[in-house]
PDB file of C-alpha atoms in Angstrom:
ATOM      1  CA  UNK J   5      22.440  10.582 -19.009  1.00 50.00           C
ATOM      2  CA  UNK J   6      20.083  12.664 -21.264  1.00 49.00           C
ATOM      3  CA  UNK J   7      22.662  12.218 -23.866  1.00 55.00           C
ATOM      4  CA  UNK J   8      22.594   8.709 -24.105  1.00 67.00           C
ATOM      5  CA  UNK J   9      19.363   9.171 -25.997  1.00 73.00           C
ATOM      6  CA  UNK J  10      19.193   9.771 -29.429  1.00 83.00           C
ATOM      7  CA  UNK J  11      17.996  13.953 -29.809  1.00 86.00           C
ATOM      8  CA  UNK J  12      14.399  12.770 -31.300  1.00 89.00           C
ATOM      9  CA  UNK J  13      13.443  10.817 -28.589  1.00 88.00           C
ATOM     10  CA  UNK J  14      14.938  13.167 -26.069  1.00 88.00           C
ATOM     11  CA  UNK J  15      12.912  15.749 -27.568  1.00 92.00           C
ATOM     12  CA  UNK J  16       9.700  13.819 -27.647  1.00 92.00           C
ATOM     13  CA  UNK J  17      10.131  13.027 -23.738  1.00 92.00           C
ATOM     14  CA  UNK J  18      10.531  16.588 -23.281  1.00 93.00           C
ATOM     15  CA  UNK J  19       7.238  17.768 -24.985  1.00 95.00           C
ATOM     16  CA  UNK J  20       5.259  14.546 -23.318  1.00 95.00           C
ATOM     17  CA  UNK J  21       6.801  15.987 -19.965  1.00 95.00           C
ATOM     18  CA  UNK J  22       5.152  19.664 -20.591  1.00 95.00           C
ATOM     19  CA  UNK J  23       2.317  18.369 -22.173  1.00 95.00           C
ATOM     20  CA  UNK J  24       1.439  16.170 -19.272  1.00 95.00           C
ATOM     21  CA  UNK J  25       2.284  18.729 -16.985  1.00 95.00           C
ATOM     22  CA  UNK J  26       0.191  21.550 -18.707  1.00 95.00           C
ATOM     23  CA  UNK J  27      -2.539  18.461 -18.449  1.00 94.00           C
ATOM     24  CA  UNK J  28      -2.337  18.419 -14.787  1.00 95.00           C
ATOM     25  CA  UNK J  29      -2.710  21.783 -14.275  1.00 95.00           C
ATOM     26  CA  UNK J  30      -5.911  21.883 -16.682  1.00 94.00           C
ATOM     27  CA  UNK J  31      -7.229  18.843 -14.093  1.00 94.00           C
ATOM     28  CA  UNK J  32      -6.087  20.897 -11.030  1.00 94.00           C
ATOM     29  CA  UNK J  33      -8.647  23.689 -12.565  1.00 94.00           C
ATOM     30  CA  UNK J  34     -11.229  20.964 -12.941  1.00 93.00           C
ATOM     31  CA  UNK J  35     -10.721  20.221  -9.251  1.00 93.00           C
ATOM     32  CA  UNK J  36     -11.174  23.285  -7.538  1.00 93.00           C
ATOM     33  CA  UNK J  37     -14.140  24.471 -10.225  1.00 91.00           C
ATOM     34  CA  UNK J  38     -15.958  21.092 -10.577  1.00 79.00           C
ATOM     35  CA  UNK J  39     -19.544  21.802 -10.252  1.00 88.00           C
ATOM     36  CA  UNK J  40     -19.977  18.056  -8.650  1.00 88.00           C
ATOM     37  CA  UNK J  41     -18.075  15.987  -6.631  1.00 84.00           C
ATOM     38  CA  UNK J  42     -17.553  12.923  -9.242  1.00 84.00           C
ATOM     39  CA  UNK J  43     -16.259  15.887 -11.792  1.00 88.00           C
ATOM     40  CA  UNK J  44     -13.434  16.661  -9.106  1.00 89.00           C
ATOM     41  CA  UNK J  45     -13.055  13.235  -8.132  1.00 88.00           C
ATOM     42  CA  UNK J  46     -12.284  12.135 -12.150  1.00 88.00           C
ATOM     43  CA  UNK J  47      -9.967  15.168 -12.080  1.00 92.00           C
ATOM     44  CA  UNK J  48      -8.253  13.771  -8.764  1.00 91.00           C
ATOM     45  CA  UNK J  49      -7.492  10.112 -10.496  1.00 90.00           C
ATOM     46  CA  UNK J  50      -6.354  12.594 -13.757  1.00 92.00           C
ATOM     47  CA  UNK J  51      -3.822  14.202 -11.753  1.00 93.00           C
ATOM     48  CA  UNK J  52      -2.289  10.734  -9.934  1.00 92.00           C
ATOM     49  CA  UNK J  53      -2.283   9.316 -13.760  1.00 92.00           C
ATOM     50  CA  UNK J  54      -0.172  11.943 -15.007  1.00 94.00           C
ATOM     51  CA  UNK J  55       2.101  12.152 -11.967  1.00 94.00           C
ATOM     52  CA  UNK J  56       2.798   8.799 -12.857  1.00 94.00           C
ATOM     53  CA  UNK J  57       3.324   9.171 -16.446  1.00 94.00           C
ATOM     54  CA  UNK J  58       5.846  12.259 -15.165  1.00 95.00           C
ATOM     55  CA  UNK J  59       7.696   9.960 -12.980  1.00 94.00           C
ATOM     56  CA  UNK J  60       8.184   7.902 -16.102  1.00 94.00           C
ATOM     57  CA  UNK J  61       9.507  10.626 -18.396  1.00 93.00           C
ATOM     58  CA  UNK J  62      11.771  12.084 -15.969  1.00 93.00           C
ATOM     59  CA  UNK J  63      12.999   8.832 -15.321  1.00 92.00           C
ATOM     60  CA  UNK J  64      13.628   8.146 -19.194  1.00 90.00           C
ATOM     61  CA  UNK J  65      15.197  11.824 -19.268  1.00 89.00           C
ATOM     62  CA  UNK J  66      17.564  10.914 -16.477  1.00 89.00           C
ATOM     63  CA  UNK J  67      18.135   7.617 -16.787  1.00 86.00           C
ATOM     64  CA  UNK J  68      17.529   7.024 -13.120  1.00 84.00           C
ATOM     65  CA  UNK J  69      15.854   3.803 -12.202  1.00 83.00           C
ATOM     66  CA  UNK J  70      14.536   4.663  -9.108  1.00 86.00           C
ATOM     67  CA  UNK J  71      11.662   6.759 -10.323  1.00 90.00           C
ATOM     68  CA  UNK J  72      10.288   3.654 -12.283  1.00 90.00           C
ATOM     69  CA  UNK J  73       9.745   2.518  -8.379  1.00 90.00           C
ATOM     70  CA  UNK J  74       7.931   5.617  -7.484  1.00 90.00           C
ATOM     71  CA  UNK J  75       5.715   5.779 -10.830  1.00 92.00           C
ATOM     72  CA  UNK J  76       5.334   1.721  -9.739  1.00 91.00           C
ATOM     73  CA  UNK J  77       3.801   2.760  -6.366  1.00 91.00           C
ATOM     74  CA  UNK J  78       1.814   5.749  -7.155  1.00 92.00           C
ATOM     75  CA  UNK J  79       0.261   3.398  -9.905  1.00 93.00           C
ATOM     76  CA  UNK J  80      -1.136   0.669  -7.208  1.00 92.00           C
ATOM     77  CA  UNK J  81      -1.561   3.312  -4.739  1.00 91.00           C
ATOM     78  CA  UNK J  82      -4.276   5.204  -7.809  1.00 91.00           C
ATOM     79  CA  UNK J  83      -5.867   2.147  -9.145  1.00 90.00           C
ATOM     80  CA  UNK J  84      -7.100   1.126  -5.401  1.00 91.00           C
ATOM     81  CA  UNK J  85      -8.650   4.728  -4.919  1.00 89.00           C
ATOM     82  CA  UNK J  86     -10.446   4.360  -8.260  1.00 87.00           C
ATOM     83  CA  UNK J  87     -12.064   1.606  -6.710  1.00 88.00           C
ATOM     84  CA  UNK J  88     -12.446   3.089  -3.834  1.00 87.00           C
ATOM     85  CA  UNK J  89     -14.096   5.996  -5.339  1.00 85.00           C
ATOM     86  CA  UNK J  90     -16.283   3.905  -7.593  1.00 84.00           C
ATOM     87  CA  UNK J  91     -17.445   2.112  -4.825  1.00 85.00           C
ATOM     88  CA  UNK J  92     -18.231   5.182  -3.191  1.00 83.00           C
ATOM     89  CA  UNK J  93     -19.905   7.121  -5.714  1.00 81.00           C
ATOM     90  CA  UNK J  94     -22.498   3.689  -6.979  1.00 81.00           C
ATOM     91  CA  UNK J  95     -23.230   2.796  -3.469  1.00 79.00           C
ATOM     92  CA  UNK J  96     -22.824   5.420  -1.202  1.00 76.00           C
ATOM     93  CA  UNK J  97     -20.279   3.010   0.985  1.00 76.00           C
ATOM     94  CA  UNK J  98     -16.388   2.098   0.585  1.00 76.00           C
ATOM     95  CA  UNK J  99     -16.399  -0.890   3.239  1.00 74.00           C
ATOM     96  CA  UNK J 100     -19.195  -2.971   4.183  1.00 69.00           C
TER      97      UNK J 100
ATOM     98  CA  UNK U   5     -24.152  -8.561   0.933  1.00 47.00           C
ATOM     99  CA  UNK U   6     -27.571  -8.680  -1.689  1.00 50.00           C
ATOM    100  CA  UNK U   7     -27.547  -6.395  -4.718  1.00 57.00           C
ATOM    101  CA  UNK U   8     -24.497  -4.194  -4.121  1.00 64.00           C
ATOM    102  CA  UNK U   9     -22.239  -7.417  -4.310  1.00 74.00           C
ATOM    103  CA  UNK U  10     -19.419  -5.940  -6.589  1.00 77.00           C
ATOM    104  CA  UNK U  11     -18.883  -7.581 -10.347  1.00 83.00           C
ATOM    105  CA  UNK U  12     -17.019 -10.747 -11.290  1.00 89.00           C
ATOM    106  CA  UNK U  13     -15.046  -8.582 -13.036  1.00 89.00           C
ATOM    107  CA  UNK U  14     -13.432  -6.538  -9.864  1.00 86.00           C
ATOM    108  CA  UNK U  15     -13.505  -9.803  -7.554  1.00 89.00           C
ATOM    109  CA  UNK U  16     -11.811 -11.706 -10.504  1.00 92.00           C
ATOM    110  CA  UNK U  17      -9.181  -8.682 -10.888  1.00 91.00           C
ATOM    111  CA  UNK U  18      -8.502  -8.253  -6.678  1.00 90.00           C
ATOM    112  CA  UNK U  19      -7.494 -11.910  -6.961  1.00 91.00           C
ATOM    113  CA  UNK U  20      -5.016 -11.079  -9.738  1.00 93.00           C
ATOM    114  CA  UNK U  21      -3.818  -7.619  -7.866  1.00 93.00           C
ATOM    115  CA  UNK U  22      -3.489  -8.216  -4.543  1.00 93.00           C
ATOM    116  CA  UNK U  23      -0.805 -10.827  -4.755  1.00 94.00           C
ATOM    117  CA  UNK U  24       1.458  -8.773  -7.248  1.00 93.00           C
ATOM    118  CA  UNK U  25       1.160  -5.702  -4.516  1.00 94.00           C
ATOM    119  CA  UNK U  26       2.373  -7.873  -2.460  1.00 94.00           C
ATOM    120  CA  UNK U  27       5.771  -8.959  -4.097  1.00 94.00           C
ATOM    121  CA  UNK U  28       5.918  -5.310  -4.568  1.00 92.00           C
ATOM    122  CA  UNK U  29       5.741  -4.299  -1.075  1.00 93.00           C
ATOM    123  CA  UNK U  30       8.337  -7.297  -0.015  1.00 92.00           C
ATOM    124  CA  UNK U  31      10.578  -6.310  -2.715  1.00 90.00           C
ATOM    125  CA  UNK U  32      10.795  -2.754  -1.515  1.00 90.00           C
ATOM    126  CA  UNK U  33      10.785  -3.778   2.051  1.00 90.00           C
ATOM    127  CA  UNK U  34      13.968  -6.066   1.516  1.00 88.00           C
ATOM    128  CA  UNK U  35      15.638  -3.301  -0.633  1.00 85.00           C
ATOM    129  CA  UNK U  36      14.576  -0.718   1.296  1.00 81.00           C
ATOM    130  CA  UNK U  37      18.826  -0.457   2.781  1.00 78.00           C
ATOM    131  CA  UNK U  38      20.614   0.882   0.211  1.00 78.00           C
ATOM    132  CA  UNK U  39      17.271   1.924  -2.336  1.00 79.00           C
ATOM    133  CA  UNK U  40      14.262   3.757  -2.762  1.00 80.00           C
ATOM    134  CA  UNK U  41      11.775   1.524  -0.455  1.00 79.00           C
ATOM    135  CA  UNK U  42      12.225   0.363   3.164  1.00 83.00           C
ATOM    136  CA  UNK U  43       9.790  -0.530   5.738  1.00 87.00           C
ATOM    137  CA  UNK U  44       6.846   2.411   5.553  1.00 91.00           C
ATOM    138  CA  UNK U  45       6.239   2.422   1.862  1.00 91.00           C
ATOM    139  CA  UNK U  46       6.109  -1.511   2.338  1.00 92.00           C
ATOM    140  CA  UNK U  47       3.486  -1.428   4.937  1.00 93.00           C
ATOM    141  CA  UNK U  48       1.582   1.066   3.142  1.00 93.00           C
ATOM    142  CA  UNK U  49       1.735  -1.200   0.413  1.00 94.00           C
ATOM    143  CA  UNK U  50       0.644  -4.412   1.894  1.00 93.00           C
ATOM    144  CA  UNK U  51      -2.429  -1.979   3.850  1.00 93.00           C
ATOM    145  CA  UNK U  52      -3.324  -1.032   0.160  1.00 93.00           C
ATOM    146  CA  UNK U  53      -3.726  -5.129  -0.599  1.00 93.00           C
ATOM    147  CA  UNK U  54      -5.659  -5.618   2.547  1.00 90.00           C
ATOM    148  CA  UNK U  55      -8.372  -2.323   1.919  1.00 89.00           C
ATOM    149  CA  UNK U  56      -8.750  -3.429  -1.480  1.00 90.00           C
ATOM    150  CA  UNK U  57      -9.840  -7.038  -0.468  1.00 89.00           C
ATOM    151  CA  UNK U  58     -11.851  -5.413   2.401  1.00 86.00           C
ATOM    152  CA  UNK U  59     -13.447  -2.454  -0.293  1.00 87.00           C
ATOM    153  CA  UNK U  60     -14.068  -5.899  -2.946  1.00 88.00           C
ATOM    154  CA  UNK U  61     -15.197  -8.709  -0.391  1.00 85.00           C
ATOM    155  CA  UNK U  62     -16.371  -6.934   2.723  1.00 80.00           C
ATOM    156  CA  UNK U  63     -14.865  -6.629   6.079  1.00 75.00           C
ATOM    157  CA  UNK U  64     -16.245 -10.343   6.863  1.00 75.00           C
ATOM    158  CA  UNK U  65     -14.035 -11.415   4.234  1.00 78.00           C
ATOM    159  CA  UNK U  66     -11.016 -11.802   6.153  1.00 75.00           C
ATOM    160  CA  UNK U  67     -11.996 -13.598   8.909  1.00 72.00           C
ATOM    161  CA  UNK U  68     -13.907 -16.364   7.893  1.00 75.00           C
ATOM    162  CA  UNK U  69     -12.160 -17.206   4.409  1.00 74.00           C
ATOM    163  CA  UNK U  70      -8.719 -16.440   5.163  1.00 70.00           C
ATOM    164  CA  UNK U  71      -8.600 -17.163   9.497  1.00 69.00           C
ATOM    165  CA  UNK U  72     -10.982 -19.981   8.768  1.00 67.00           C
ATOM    166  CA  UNK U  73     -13.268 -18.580  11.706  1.00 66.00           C
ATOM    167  CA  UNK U  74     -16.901 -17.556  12.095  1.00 64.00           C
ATOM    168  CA  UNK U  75     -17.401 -14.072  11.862  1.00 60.00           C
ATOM    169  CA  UNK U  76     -19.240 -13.024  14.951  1.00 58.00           C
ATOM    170  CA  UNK U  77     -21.053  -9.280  15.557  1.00 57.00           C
ATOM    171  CA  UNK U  78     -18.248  -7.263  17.294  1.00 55.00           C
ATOM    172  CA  UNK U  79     -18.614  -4.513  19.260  1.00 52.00           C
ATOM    173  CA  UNK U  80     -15.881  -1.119  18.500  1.00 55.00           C
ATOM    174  CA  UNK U  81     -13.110  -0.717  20.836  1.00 54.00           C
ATOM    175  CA  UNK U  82     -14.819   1.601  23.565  1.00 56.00           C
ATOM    176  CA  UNK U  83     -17.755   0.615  22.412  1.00 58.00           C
ATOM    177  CA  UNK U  84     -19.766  -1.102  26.217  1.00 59.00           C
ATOM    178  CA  UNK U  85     -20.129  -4.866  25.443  1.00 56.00           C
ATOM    179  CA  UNK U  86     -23.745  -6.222  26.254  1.00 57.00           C
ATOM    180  CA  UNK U  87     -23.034 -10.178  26.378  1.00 54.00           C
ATOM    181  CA  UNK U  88     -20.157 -11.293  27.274  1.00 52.00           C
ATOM    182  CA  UNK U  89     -20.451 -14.847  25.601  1.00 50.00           C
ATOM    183  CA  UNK U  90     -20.932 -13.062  22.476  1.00 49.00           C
ATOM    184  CA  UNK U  91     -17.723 -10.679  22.004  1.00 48.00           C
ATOM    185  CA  UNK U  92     -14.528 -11.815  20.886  1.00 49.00           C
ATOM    186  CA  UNK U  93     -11.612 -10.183  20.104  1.00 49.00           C
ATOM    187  CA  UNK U  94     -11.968  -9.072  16.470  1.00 57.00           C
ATOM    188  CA  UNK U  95      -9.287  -8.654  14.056  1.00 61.00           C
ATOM    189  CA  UNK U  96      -8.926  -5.220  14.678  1.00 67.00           C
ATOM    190  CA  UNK U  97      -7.218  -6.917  18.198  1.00 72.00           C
ATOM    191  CA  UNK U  98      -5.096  -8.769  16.172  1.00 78.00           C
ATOM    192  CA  UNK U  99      -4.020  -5.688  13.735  1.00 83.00           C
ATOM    193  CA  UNK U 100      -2.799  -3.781  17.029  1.00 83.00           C
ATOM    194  CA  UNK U 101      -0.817  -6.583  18.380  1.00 86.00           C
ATOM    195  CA  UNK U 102       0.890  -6.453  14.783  1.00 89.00           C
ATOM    196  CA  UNK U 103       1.588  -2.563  15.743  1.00 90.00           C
ATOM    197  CA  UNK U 104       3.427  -3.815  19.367  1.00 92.00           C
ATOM    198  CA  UNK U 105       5.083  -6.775  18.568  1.00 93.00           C
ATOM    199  CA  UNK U 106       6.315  -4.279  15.204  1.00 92.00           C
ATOM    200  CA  UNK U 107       7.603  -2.036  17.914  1.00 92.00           C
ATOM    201  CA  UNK U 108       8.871  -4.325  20.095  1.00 93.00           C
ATOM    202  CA  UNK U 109      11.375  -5.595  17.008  1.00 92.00           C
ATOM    203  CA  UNK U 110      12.070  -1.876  16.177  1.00 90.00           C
ATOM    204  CA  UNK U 111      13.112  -1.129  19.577  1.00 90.00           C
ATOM    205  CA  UNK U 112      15.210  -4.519  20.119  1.00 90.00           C
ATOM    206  CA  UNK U 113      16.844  -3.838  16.979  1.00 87.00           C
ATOM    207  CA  UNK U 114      18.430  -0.669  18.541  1.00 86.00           C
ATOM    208  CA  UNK U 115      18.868  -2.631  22.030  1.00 89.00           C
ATOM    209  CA  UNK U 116      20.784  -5.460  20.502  1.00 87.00           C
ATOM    210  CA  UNK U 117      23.194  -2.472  19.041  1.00 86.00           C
ATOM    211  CA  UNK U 118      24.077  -1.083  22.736  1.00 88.00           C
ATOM    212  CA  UNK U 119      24.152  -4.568  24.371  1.00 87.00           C
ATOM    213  CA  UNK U 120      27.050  -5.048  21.661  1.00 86.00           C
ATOM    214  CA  UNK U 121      28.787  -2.458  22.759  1.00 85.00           C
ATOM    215  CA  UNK U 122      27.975   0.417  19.957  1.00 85.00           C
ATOM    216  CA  UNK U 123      25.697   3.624  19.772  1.00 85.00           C
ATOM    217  CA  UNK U 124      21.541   2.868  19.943  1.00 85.00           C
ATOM    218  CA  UNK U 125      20.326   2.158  16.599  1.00 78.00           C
ATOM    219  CA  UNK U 126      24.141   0.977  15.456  1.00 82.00           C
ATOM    220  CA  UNK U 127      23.814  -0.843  11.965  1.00 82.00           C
ATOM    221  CA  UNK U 128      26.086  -2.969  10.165  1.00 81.00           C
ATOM    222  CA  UNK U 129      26.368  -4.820   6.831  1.00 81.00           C
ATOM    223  CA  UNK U 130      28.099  -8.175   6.054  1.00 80.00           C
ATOM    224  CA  UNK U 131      28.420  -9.395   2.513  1.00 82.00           C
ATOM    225  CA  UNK U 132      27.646 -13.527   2.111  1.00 79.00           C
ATOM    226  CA  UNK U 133      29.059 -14.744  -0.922  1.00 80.00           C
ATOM    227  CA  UNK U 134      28.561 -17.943  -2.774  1.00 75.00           C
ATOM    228  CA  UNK U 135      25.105 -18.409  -2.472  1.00 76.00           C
ATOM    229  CA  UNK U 136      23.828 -20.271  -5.582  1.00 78.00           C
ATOM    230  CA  UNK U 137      21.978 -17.964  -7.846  1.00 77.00           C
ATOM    231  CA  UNK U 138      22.440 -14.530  -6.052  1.00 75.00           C
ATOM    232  CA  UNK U 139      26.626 -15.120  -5.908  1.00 77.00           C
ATOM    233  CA  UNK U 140      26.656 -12.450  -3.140  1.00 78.00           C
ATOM    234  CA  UNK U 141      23.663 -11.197  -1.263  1.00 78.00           C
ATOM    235  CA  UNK U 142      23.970  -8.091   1.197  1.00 79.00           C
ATOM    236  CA  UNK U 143      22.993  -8.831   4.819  1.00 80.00           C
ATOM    237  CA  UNK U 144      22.187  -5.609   6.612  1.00 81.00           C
ATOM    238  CA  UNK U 145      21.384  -4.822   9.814  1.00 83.00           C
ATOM    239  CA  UNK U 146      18.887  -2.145   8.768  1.00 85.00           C
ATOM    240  CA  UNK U 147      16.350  -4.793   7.750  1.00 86.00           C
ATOM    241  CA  UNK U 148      15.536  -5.620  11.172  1.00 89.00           C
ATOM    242  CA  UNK U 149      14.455  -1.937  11.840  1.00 89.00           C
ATOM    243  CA  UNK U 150      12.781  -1.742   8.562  1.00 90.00           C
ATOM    244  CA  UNK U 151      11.031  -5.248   9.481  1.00 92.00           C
ATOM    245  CA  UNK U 152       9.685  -3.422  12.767  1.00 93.00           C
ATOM    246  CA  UNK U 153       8.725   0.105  10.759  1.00 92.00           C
ATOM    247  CA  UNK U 154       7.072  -2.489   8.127  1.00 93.00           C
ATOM    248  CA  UNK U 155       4.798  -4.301  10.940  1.00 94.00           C
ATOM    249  CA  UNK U 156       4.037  -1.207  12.629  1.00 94.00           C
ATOM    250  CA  UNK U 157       2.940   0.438   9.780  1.00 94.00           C
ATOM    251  CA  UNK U 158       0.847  -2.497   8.624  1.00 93.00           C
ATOM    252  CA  UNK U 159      -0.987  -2.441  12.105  1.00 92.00           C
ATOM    253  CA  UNK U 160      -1.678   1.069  12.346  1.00 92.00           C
ATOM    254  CA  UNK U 161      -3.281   1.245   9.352  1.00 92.00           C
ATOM    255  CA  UNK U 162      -4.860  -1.744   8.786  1.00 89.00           C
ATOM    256  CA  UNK U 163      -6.731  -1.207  12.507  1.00 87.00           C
ATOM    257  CA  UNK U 164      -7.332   2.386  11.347  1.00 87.00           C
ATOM    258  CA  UNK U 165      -9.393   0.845   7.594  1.00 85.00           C
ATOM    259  CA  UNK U 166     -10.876  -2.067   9.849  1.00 81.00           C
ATOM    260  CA  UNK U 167     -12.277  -0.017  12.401  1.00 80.00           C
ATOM    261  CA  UNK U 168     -13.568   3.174  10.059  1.00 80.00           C
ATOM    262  CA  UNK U 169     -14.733   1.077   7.844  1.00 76.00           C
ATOM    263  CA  UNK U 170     -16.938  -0.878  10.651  1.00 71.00           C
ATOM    264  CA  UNK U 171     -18.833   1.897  11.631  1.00 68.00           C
TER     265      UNK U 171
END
């Protein structure tokens, strides 16, 4: 249902959908050269943010609902690993 | 817990979390028949809530604010116990009777298809209609299998983050 929306804003979503895509490929480099472990691990939670705002796009470019749900559970699912990760990273332990 | 107790700030912001990953994970479990959801990404859900309260407020947490019971030094499963007097099943017992009696409603789900007469693992849907508010909801028979995936799920995993994270 792409042509539901009006040809700026379908435009727009289609330039935020390659730019966030180019994005997590330029993370994905940061990943696998990252001289540390917090550099790859910043890159990681990168990555999960933009597959989330993908999800979103795609679902605003076709206009089905049920990738809101995914974006939805990829978001909880990436906020508990930054913790996670945090935790790990200023204490040395996730779970005490 | 001394000087690597974690901020107001993330204990204030658990409290606010965990219950809205909650709805989320009940919401997809009940849609889960006809929709994106069902019983695993449910249970992975509602594990999520229960690691991030155990990453925020410890794995003591659990037991003796929410249970209401002293938390005792447990030994691992397989681990030899020293004292008897002293062990007790942990929680971690608790999370893999979740995983059994989430298997057991799994399994009679399909059961209670073949004792009717149909196929194992037969569903069915009926359609209830004047309820006030809803109008019509959809009762499915799927929801009892999902219910099962959902506990087993929650078991598995949550015995898996209590007992890694113990050691």
């Amino acid at each position: 249902m792409a042509s539901e929306l009006p040809a700026l804003l379908d435009t727009a979503v289609f330039a935020a959908l390659v730019l966030a895509s180019g994005l997590t490929l330029l993370a994905g480099y940061r990943v696998i050269v990252g001289p540390t472990t917090p550099d790859r691990v910043v890159a990681l939670d990168t990555i999960g943010t933009n597959v989330v705002a993908i999800a979103v796009l795609y679902a605003l470019q076709t206009g089905e609902g049920l990738f809101v749900t995914v974006s939805l559970v990829l978001a909880i699912i990436g906020f508990v690993s930054t913790i996670a990760v945090a935790r790990f990273v200023t204490e040395g332990d996730i779970i005490e | 817990m001394t000087e690597n107790e974690p901020t107001v700030i993330a204990r204030t912001v658990v409290r606010i979390v965990v219950p809205i990953i909650l709805v989320t994970a009940i919401t997809l479990l009940l849609q889960g028949h006809n929709a994106p959801g069902g019983g695993f990404i449910g249970g992975v859900l509602t594990a999520v809530a229960f690691a991030l309260i155990y990453i925020i407020y410890g794995l003591d947490y659990f037991e003796t604010e929410i249970l209401g019971r002293t938390a005792l030094p447990r030994a691992l499963p397989g681990e030899p116990v020293e004292d008897e007097t002293q062990q007790r099943p942990g929680v971690t017992k608790e999370f893999s009777e979740v995983l059994a009696i989430g298997l057991a409603i799994a399994a009679g789900g399909g059961i209670a298809a073949i004792a009717l007469g149909y196929p194992f693992l037969s569903q069915a849907v009926a359609f209830v209609e004047g309820i006030p508010l809803f109008h019509e909801i959809e009762v499915a028979s799927a929801l009892v299998f999902d219910l099962g995936v959902y506990f087993v799920v929650v078991g598995g995993l949550l015995t898996i983050v209590a007992v890694v994270g113990a050691e």
